[in-house]
PDB file of C-alpha atoms in Angstrom:
ATOM      1  CA  MET A   1       2.396  42.423 -83.615  1.00  0.00           C
ATOM      2  CA  PHE A   2       4.309  40.197 -86.032  1.00  0.00           C
ATOM      3  CA  TYR A   3       4.878  37.593 -83.297  1.00  0.00           C
ATOM      4  CA  ARG A   4       1.190  37.495 -82.347  1.00  0.00           C
ATOM      5  CA  THR A   5       0.217  36.939 -85.973  1.00  0.00           C
ATOM      6  CA  LEU A   6       2.862  34.241 -86.326  1.00  0.00           C
ATOM      7  CA  LEU A   7       1.733  32.553 -83.093  1.00  0.00           C
ATOM      8  CA  ALA A   8      -1.938  32.688 -84.071  1.00  0.00           C
ATOM      9  CA  THR A   9      -1.145  31.211 -87.495  1.00  0.00           C
ATOM     10  CA  ALA A  10       0.971  28.419 -85.964  1.00  0.00           C
ATOM     11  CA  CYS A  11      -1.667  27.572 -83.357  1.00  0.00           C
ATOM     12  CA  CYS A  12      -4.556  27.528 -85.834  1.00  0.00           C
ATOM     13  CA  GLY A  13      -2.569  25.511 -88.356  1.00  0.00           C
ATOM     14  CA  THR A  14      -1.567  22.947 -85.750  1.00  0.00           C
ATOM     15  CA  LEU A  15      -5.099  22.636 -84.402  1.00  0.00           C
ATOM     16  CA  LEU A  16      -6.633  22.322 -87.867  1.00  0.00           C
ATOM     17  CA  MET A  17      -4.010  19.807 -88.944  1.00  0.00           C
ATOM     18  CA  GLY A  18      -4.628  17.774 -85.790  1.00  0.00           C
ATOM     19  CA  CYS A  19      -8.403  17.811 -86.265  1.00  0.00           C
ATOM     20  CA  SER A  20      -8.190  16.771 -89.901  1.00  0.00           C
ATOM     21  CA  SER A  21      -6.140  13.684 -89.048  1.00  0.00           C
ATOM     22  CA  VAL A  22      -8.526  12.434 -86.365  1.00  0.00           C
ATOM     23  CA  GLN A  23     -11.158   9.897 -87.319  1.00  0.00           C
ATOM     24  CA  TRP A  24     -14.263  11.012 -85.459  1.00  0.00           C
ATOM     25  CA  PRO A  25     -16.598   8.104 -84.603  1.00  0.00           C
ATOM     26  CA  MET A  26     -20.139   8.244 -85.898  1.00  0.00           C
ATOM     27  CA  GLY A  27     -22.780   6.845 -83.568  1.00  0.00           C
ATOM     28  CA  SER A  28     -21.763   3.801 -81.571  1.00  0.00           C
ATOM     29  CA  GLY A  29     -18.220   2.527 -81.606  1.00  0.00           C
ATOM     30  CA  ASP A  30     -15.315   3.493 -79.433  1.00  0.00           C
ATOM     31  CA  THR A  31     -16.351   4.559 -75.990  1.00  0.00           C
ATOM     32  CA  VAL A  32     -14.319   6.379 -73.431  1.00  0.00           C
ATOM     33  CA  GLU A  33     -14.103   5.407 -69.811  1.00  0.00           C
ATOM     34  CA  THR A  34     -14.835   8.668 -68.033  1.00  0.00           C
ATOM     35  CA  THR A  35     -13.691   8.924 -64.462  1.00  0.00           C
ATOM     36  CA  ASP A  36     -12.901  11.658 -62.039  1.00  0.00           C
ATOM     37  CA  VAL A  37      -9.332  12.584 -62.848  1.00  0.00           C
ATOM     38  CA  SER A  38      -7.175  14.757 -60.618  1.00  0.00           C
ATOM     39  CA  THR A  39      -4.771  17.216 -62.162  1.00  0.00           C
ATOM     40  CA  THR A  40      -1.806  15.215 -60.856  1.00  0.00           C
ATOM     41  CA  GLU A  41      -2.957  12.196 -62.887  1.00  0.00           C
ATOM     42  CA  VAL A  42      -2.895  14.006 -66.246  1.00  0.00           C
ATOM     43  CA  GLU A  43       0.262  13.094 -68.157  1.00  0.00           C
ATOM     44  CA  LEU A  44       1.674  15.664 -70.581  1.00  0.00           C
ATOM     45  CA  ARG A  45       3.343  14.464 -73.793  1.00  0.00           C
ATOM     46  CA  THR A  46       4.939  16.446 -76.591  1.00  0.00           C
ATOM     47  CA  GLN A  47       4.353  13.667 -79.118  1.00  0.00           C
ATOM     48  CA  PRO A  48       1.328  14.252 -81.397  1.00  0.00           C
ATOM     49  CA  PHE A  49      -1.953  12.415 -80.944  1.00  0.00           C
ATOM     50  CA  SER A  50      -2.414   9.404 -83.220  1.00  0.00           C
ATOM     51  CA  SER A  51      -5.897   8.182 -84.098  1.00  0.00           C
ATOM     52  CA  SER A  52      -4.524   4.628 -84.175  1.00  0.00           C
ATOM     53  CA  SER A  53      -3.408   4.819 -80.525  1.00  0.00           C
ATOM     54  CA  ALA A  54      -5.173   3.290 -77.538  1.00  0.00           C
ATOM     55  CA  PHE A  55      -6.580   6.743 -76.712  1.00  0.00           C
ATOM     56  CA  LYS A  56      -9.665   8.643 -77.790  1.00  0.00           C
ATOM     57  CA  LEU A  57      -9.409  12.372 -78.438  1.00  0.00           C
ATOM     58  CA  LEU A  58     -11.702  14.360 -76.138  1.00  0.00           C
ATOM     59  CA  SER A  59     -10.921  18.027 -76.727  1.00  0.00           C
ATOM     60  CA  VAL A  60      -8.313  20.667 -77.387  1.00  0.00           C
ATOM     61  CA  VAL A  61      -7.244  22.135 -74.044  1.00  0.00           C
ATOM     62  CA  THR A  62      -5.372  25.290 -73.044  1.00  0.00           C
ATOM     63  CA  GLY A  63      -3.638  26.745 -70.028  1.00  0.00           C
ATOM     64  CA  ASP A  64      -2.302  30.227 -69.412  1.00  0.00           C
ATOM     65  CA  SER A  65      -0.006  31.971 -66.971  1.00  0.00           C
ATOM     66  CA  CYS A  66      -0.016  35.735 -66.616  1.00  0.00           C
ATOM     67  CA  GLN A  67       2.081  38.121 -64.527  1.00  0.00           C
ATOM     68  CA  LEU A  68      -0.540  40.725 -63.652  1.00  0.00           C
ATOM     69  CA  GLY A  69       1.596  42.935 -61.420  1.00  0.00           C
ATOM     70  CA  PHE A  70       5.148  44.163 -61.652  1.00  0.00           C
ATOM     71  CA  GLU A  71       5.961  42.793 -58.175  1.00  0.00           C
ATOM     72  CA  GLU A  72       4.431  39.347 -58.879  1.00  0.00           C
ATOM     73  CA  PRO A  73       6.402  36.307 -60.109  1.00  0.00           C
ATOM     74  CA  ALA A  74       6.910  36.091 -63.872  1.00  0.00           C
ATOM     75  CA  ALA A  75       4.540  33.932 -65.897  1.00  0.00           C
ATOM     76  CA  SER A  76       5.860  30.386 -66.212  1.00  0.00           C
ATOM     77  CA  ALA A  77       5.388  27.305 -68.347  1.00  0.00           C
ATOM     78  CA  SER A  78       4.855  25.203 -65.207  1.00  0.00           C
ATOM     79  CA  ASP A  79       1.916  27.414 -64.116  1.00  0.00           C
ATOM     80  CA  ALA A  80       0.444  27.291 -67.639  1.00  0.00           C
ATOM     81  CA  GLN A  81       0.860  23.489 -67.694  1.00  0.00           C
ATOM     82  CA  HIS A  82      -0.915  23.218 -64.335  1.00  0.00           C
ATOM     83  CA  ALA A  83      -3.844  25.213 -65.775  1.00  0.00           C
ATOM     84  CA  LEU A  84      -3.756  22.940 -68.844  1.00  0.00           C
ATOM     85  CA  ARG A  85      -3.950  19.849 -66.592  1.00  0.00           C
ATOM     86  CA  GLU A  86      -6.973  21.366 -64.824  1.00  0.00           C
ATOM     87  CA  ASP A  87      -8.691  21.911 -68.185  1.00  0.00           C
ATOM     88  CA  ALA A  88      -7.919  18.336 -69.294  1.00  0.00           C
ATOM     89  CA  ALA A  89      -9.114  16.852 -65.991  1.00  0.00           C
ATOM     90  CA  ARG A  90     -12.514  18.553 -66.460  1.00  0.00           C
ATOM     91  CA  PHE A  91     -12.949  16.397 -69.579  1.00  0.00           C
ATOM     92  CA  GLY A  92     -11.822  13.231 -67.755  1.00  0.00           C
ATOM     93  CA  ALA A  93      -8.599  13.100 -69.775  1.00  0.00           C
ATOM     94  CA  THR A  94      -5.616  11.146 -68.518  1.00  0.00           C
ATOM     95  CA  HIS A  95      -3.186  12.397 -71.166  1.00  0.00           C
ATOM     96  CA  VAL A  96      -2.488  15.544 -73.163  1.00  0.00           C
ATOM     97  CA  PHE A  97      -0.745  14.992 -76.502  1.00  0.00           C
ATOM     98  CA  GLY A  98       1.042  17.526 -78.692  1.00  0.00           C
ATOM     99  CA  LEU A  99       1.896  19.808 -75.770  1.00  0.00           C
ATOM    100  CA  GLN A 100       3.241  23.176 -76.921  1.00  0.00           C
ATOM    101  CA  CYS A 101       3.979  26.246 -74.805  1.00  0.00           C
ATOM    102  CA  PHE A 102       4.771  29.771 -75.968  1.00  0.00           C
ATOM    103  CA  ASN A 103       6.102  32.878 -74.252  1.00  0.00           C
ATOM    104  CA  LEU A 104       3.756  35.487 -75.646  1.00  0.00           C
ATOM    105  CA  PRO A 105       5.140  38.928 -76.443  1.00  0.00           C
ATOM    106  CA  THR A 106       3.640  41.847 -74.559  1.00  0.00           C
ATOM    107  CA  ASP A 107       3.396  45.555 -75.262  1.00  0.00           C
ATOM    108  CA  ALA A 108       2.045  48.656 -73.522  1.00  0.00           C
ATOM    109  CA  SER A 109      -1.566  47.601 -74.154  1.00  0.00           C
ATOM    110  CA  SER A 110      -1.115  44.082 -72.713  1.00  0.00           C
ATOM    111  CA  ARG A 111      -2.881  43.055 -69.526  1.00  0.00           C
ATOM    112  CA  CYS A 112       0.128  40.931 -68.480  1.00  0.00           C
ATOM    113  CA  TYR A 113       3.737  41.929 -67.916  1.00  0.00           C
ATOM    114  CA  THR A 114       4.753  38.412 -69.028  1.00  0.00           C
ATOM    115  CA  SER A 115       2.538  35.684 -70.433  1.00  0.00           C
ATOM    116  CA  VAL A 116       2.886  31.966 -71.242  1.00  0.00           C
ATOM    117  CA  SER A 117       0.242  29.936 -73.039  1.00  0.00           C
ATOM    118  CA  CYS A 118       0.163  26.145 -73.503  1.00  0.00           C
ATOM    119  CA  PHE A 119      -2.160  23.958 -75.541  1.00  0.00           C
ATOM    120  CA  GLY A 120      -2.573  20.311 -76.490  1.00  0.00           C
ATOM    121  CA  GLN A 121      -5.073  17.557 -77.238  1.00  0.00           C
ATOM    122  CA  ALA A 122      -6.759  15.908 -74.249  1.00  0.00           C
ATOM    123  CA  ALA A 123      -7.313  12.146 -74.546  1.00  0.00           C
ATOM    124  CA  ALA A 124      -8.486   9.195 -72.466  1.00  0.00           C
ATOM    125  CA  PRO A 125      -7.995   5.432 -72.901  1.00  0.00           C
ATOM    126  CA  LYS A 126     -10.478   3.676 -75.170  1.00  0.00           C
ATOM    127  CA  ARG A 127     -12.506   0.863 -73.655  1.00  0.00           C
TER     128      ARG A 127
END
């Protein structure tokens, strides 16, 4: 229980800190070139998003991996990152900044035997 509380606090703090440092455009201004993006085109970066970069923040995205059955493969960061890429591609993002993945603790009431969750900030190049 302690780890879930710690993880939730870290995630919320990171997301709130990231949102407070972004300069959201009002009305016209920066536009984003939206295109159909495949999951293989989404680049994952651990470096944080910078509002002064050549990218525009689109959304916070997540991806999860869950081992539902005892005989199934364990949850993995690569599966969670693939799900994260799918989420980012739906927004037309070409990059995900601030990538973080966590092995989530499980207990007897958990749906998953093992679980990995990743999140980051989806962005696309400004025009």
